Short mmCIF file of C-alpha atoms in Angstrom, two decimals:
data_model
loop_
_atom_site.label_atom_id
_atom_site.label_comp_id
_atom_site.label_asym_id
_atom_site.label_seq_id
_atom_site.Cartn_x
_atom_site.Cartn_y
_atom_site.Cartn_z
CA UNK H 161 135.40 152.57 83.20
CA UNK H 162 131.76 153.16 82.27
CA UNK H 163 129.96 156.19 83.92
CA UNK H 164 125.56 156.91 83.92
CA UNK H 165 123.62 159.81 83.09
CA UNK H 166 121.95 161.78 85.34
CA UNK H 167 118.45 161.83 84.91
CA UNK H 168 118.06 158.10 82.86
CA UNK H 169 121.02 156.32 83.82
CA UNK H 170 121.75 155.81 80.72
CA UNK H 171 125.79 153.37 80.68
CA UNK H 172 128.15 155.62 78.86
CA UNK H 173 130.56 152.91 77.79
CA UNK H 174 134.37 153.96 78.14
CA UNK H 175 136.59 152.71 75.57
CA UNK H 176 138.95 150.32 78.27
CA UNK H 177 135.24 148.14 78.34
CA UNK H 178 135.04 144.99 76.50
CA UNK H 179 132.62 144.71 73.40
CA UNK H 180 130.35 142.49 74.75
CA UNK H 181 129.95 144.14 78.02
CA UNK H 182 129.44 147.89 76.16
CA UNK H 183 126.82 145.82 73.87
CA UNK H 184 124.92 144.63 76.75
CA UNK H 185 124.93 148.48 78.08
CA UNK H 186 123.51 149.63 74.58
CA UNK H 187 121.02 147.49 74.82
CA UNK H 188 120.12 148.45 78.69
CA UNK H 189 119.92 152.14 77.25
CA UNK H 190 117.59 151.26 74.44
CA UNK H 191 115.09 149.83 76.65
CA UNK H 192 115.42 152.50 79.24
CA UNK H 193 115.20 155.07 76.19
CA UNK H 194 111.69 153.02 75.24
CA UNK H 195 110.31 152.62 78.77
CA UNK H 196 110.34 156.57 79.51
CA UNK H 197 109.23 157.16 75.52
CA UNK H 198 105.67 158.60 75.64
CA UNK H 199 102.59 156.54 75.26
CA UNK H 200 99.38 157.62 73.36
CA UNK H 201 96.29 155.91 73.09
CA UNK H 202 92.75 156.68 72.68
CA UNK H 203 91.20 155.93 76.18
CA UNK H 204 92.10 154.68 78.90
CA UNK H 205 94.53 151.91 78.67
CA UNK H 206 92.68 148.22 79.11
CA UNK H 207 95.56 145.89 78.99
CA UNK H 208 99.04 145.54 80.53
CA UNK H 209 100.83 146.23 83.89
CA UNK H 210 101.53 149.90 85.04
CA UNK H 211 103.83 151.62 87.32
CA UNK H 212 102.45 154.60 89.73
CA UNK H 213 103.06 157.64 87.48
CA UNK H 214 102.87 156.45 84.37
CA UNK H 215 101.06 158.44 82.03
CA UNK H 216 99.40 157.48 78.62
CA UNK H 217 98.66 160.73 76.44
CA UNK H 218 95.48 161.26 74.50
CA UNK H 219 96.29 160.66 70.84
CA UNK H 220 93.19 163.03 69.65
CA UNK H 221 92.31 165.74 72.08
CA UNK H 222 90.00 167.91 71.49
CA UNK H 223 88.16 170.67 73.73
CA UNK H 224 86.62 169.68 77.21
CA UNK H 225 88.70 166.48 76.98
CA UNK H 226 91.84 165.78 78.92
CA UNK H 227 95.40 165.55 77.97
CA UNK H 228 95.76 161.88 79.07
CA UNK H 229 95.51 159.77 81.85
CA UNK H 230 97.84 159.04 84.98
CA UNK H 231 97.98 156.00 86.67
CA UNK H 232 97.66 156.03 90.45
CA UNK H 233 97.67 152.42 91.41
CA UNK H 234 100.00 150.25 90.60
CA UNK H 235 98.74 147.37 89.15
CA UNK H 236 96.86 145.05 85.72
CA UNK H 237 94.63 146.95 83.42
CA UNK H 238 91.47 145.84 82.03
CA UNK H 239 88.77 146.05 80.50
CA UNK H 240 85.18 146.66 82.33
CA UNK H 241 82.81 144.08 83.45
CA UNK H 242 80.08 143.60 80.76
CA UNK H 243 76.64 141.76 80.89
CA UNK H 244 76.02 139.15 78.72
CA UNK H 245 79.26 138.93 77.23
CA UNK H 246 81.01 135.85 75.71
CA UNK H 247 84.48 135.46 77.97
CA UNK H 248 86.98 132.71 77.45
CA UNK H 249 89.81 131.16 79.57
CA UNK H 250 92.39 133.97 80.83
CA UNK H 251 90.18 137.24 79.69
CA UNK H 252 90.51 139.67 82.64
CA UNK H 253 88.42 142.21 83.98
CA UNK H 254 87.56 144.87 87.02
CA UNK H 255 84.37 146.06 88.18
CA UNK H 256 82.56 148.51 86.87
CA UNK H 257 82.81 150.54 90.39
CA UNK H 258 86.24 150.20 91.32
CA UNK H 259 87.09 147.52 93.75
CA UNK H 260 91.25 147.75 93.31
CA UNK H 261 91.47 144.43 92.36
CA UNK H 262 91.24 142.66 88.68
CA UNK H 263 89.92 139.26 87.85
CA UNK H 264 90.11 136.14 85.52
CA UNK H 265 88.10 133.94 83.46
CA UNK H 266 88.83 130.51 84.97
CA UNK H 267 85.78 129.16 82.98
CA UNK H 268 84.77 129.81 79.17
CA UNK H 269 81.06 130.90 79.54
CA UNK H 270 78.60 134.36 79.66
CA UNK H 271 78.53 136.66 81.80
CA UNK H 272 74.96 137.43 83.85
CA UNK H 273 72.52 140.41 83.16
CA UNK H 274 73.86 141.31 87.06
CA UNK H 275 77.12 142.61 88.12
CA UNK H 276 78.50 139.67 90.49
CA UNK H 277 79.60 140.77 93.66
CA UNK H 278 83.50 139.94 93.27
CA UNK H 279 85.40 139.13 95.72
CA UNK H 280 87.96 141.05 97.67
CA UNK H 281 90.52 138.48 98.89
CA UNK H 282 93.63 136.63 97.38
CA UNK H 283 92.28 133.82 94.72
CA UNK H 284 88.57 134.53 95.73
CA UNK H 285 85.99 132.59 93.35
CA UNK H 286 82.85 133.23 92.23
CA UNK H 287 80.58 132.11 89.40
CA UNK H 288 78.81 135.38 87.19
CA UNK H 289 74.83 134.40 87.96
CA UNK H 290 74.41 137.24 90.62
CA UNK H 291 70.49 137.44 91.70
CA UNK H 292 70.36 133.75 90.32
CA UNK H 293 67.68 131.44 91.62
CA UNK H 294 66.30 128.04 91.74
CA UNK H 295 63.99 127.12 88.76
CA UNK H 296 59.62 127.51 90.27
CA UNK H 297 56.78 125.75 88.37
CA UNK H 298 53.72 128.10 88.14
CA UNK H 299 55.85 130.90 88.70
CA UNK H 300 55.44 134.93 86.92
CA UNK H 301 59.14 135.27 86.02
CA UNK H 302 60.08 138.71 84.45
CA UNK H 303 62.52 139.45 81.47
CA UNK H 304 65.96 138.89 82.29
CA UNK H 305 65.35 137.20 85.52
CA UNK H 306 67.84 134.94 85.85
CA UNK H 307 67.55 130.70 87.35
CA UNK H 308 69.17 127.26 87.82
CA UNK H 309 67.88 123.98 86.94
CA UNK H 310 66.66 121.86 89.98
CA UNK H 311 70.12 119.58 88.96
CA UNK H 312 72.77 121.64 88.75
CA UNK H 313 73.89 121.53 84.51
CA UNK H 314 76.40 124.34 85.16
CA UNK H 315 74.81 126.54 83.41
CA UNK H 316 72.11 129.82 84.10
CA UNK H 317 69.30 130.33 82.55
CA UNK H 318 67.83 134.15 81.24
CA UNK H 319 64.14 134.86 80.67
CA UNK H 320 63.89 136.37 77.18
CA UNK H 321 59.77 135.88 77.48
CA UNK H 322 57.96 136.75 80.28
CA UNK H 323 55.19 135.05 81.71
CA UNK H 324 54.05 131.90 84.44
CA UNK H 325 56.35 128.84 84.32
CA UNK H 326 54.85 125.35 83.50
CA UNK H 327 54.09 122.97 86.11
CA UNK H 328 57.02 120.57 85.83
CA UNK H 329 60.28 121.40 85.41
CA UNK H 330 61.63 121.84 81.31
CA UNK H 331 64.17 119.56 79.56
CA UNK H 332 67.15 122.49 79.91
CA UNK H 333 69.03 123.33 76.36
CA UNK H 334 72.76 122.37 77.14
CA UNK H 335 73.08 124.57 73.72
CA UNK H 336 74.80 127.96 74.37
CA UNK H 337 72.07 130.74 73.30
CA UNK H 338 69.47 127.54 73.18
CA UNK H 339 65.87 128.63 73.82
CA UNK H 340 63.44 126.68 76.54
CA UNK H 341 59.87 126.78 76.06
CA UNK H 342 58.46 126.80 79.85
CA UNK H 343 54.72 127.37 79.75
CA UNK H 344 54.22 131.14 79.06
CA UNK H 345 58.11 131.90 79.68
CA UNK H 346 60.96 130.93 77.04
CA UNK H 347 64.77 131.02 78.53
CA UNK H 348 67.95 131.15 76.92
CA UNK H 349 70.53 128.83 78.58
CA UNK H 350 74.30 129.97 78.97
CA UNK H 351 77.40 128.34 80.12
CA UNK H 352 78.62 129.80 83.28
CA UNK H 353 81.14 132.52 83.52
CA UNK H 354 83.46 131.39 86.73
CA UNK H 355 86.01 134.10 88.25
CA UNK H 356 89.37 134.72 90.17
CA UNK H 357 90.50 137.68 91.73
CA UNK H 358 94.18 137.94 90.58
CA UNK H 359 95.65 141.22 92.52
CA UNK H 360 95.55 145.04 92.20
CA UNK H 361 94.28 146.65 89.11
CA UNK H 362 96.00 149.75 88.02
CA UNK H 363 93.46 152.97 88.31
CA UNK H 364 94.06 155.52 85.71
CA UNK H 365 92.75 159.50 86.33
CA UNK H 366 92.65 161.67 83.68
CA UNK H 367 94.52 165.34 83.85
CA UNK H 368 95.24 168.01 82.28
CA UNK H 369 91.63 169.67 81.01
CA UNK H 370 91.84 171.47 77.72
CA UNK H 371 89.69 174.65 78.21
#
């Protein structure tokens, strides 16, 4: 009969067990023998699902740096929010100020010049065009102002040259990165970025400061 180790419970097959059964233990060991293996990385891990506890070692440390990082949340990691990125279906993200909750691309697009103000509850929606605004003829707009066409074309528009709008409303670019000439102004039309909250993100701390 087949006993465990202490510390891993790793099977120690006896030899009354049948082959298959002490193959099937083997295998249990190997991936108990990989789980509590040490990870190294870079920086902060951006991808994958963590246990409380785990710890990912820094694979260069230097002076002034830390050892590695512990994870104190258990939960998805990912990558920072980023203006003006390109995301596609299925990216995921958190906040740049930690929220404890991670979020997906439910809509191929770019993101907006402004951090969106993400939701907090299960499945919450919302579309990346934070300080967004309705399109204004004879209006001062200012670089990287942000608006919508009076009919909604799904996508934002960025000022990329300042100056007073035109008196009727431009013929929008549907064009990702195409340019609208607007009386003074120009604006760069993007496909909206739309996203889900998804659950808890895993928070990682660093520790262990090398003097």
């Amino acid at each position: 009969m087949s006993t465990s180790t202490e510390k891993l419970q790793l099977v120690l097959p006896a030899l009354s067990d049948e082959i298959q059964q002490t193959i099937q233990d083997l295998a249990s060991n190997f991936q108990k023998l990989d789980n509590s293996s040490d990870t190294t990385e870079t920086q902060i891990p951006t991808t994958r699902y963590w246990k409380v506890n785990k710890k990912v070692w820094n694979s260069n440390p230097q002076s002034g740096q830390y050892v590695g990082w512990v994870n104190v949340r258990e939960g998805q990691a990912c990558p920072k929010w980023n203006p003006l990125f390109q995301y596609n279906m299925g990216d995921k993200i958190v906040p740049i100020n930690d929220n404890g909750h991670y979020y997906e691309c439910v809509q191929t697009g770019r993101s907006g010049p402004n951090e969106p103000s993400f939701p907090t509850t299960a499945g919450g929606a919302i579309n990346d065009t934070q300080g967004a605004t309705k399109w204004t003829p004879t209006h001062s707009y200012k670089l990287n102002e942000v608006v919508f066409p009076s009919v909604d074309n799904n996508r934002f528009y960025i000022c990329t040259v300042s100056g007073v709008s035109g008196a009727t409303e431009p013929v929008w670019s549907t064009v990702d990165g195409g340019t609208v000439s607007d009386g003074m102004v120009v604006w760069t039309g993007y496909r909206i970025v739309k996203w889900i909250e998804k659950g808890t993100s895993a928070l990682f701390r660093p520790f262990g400061k090398i003097e």
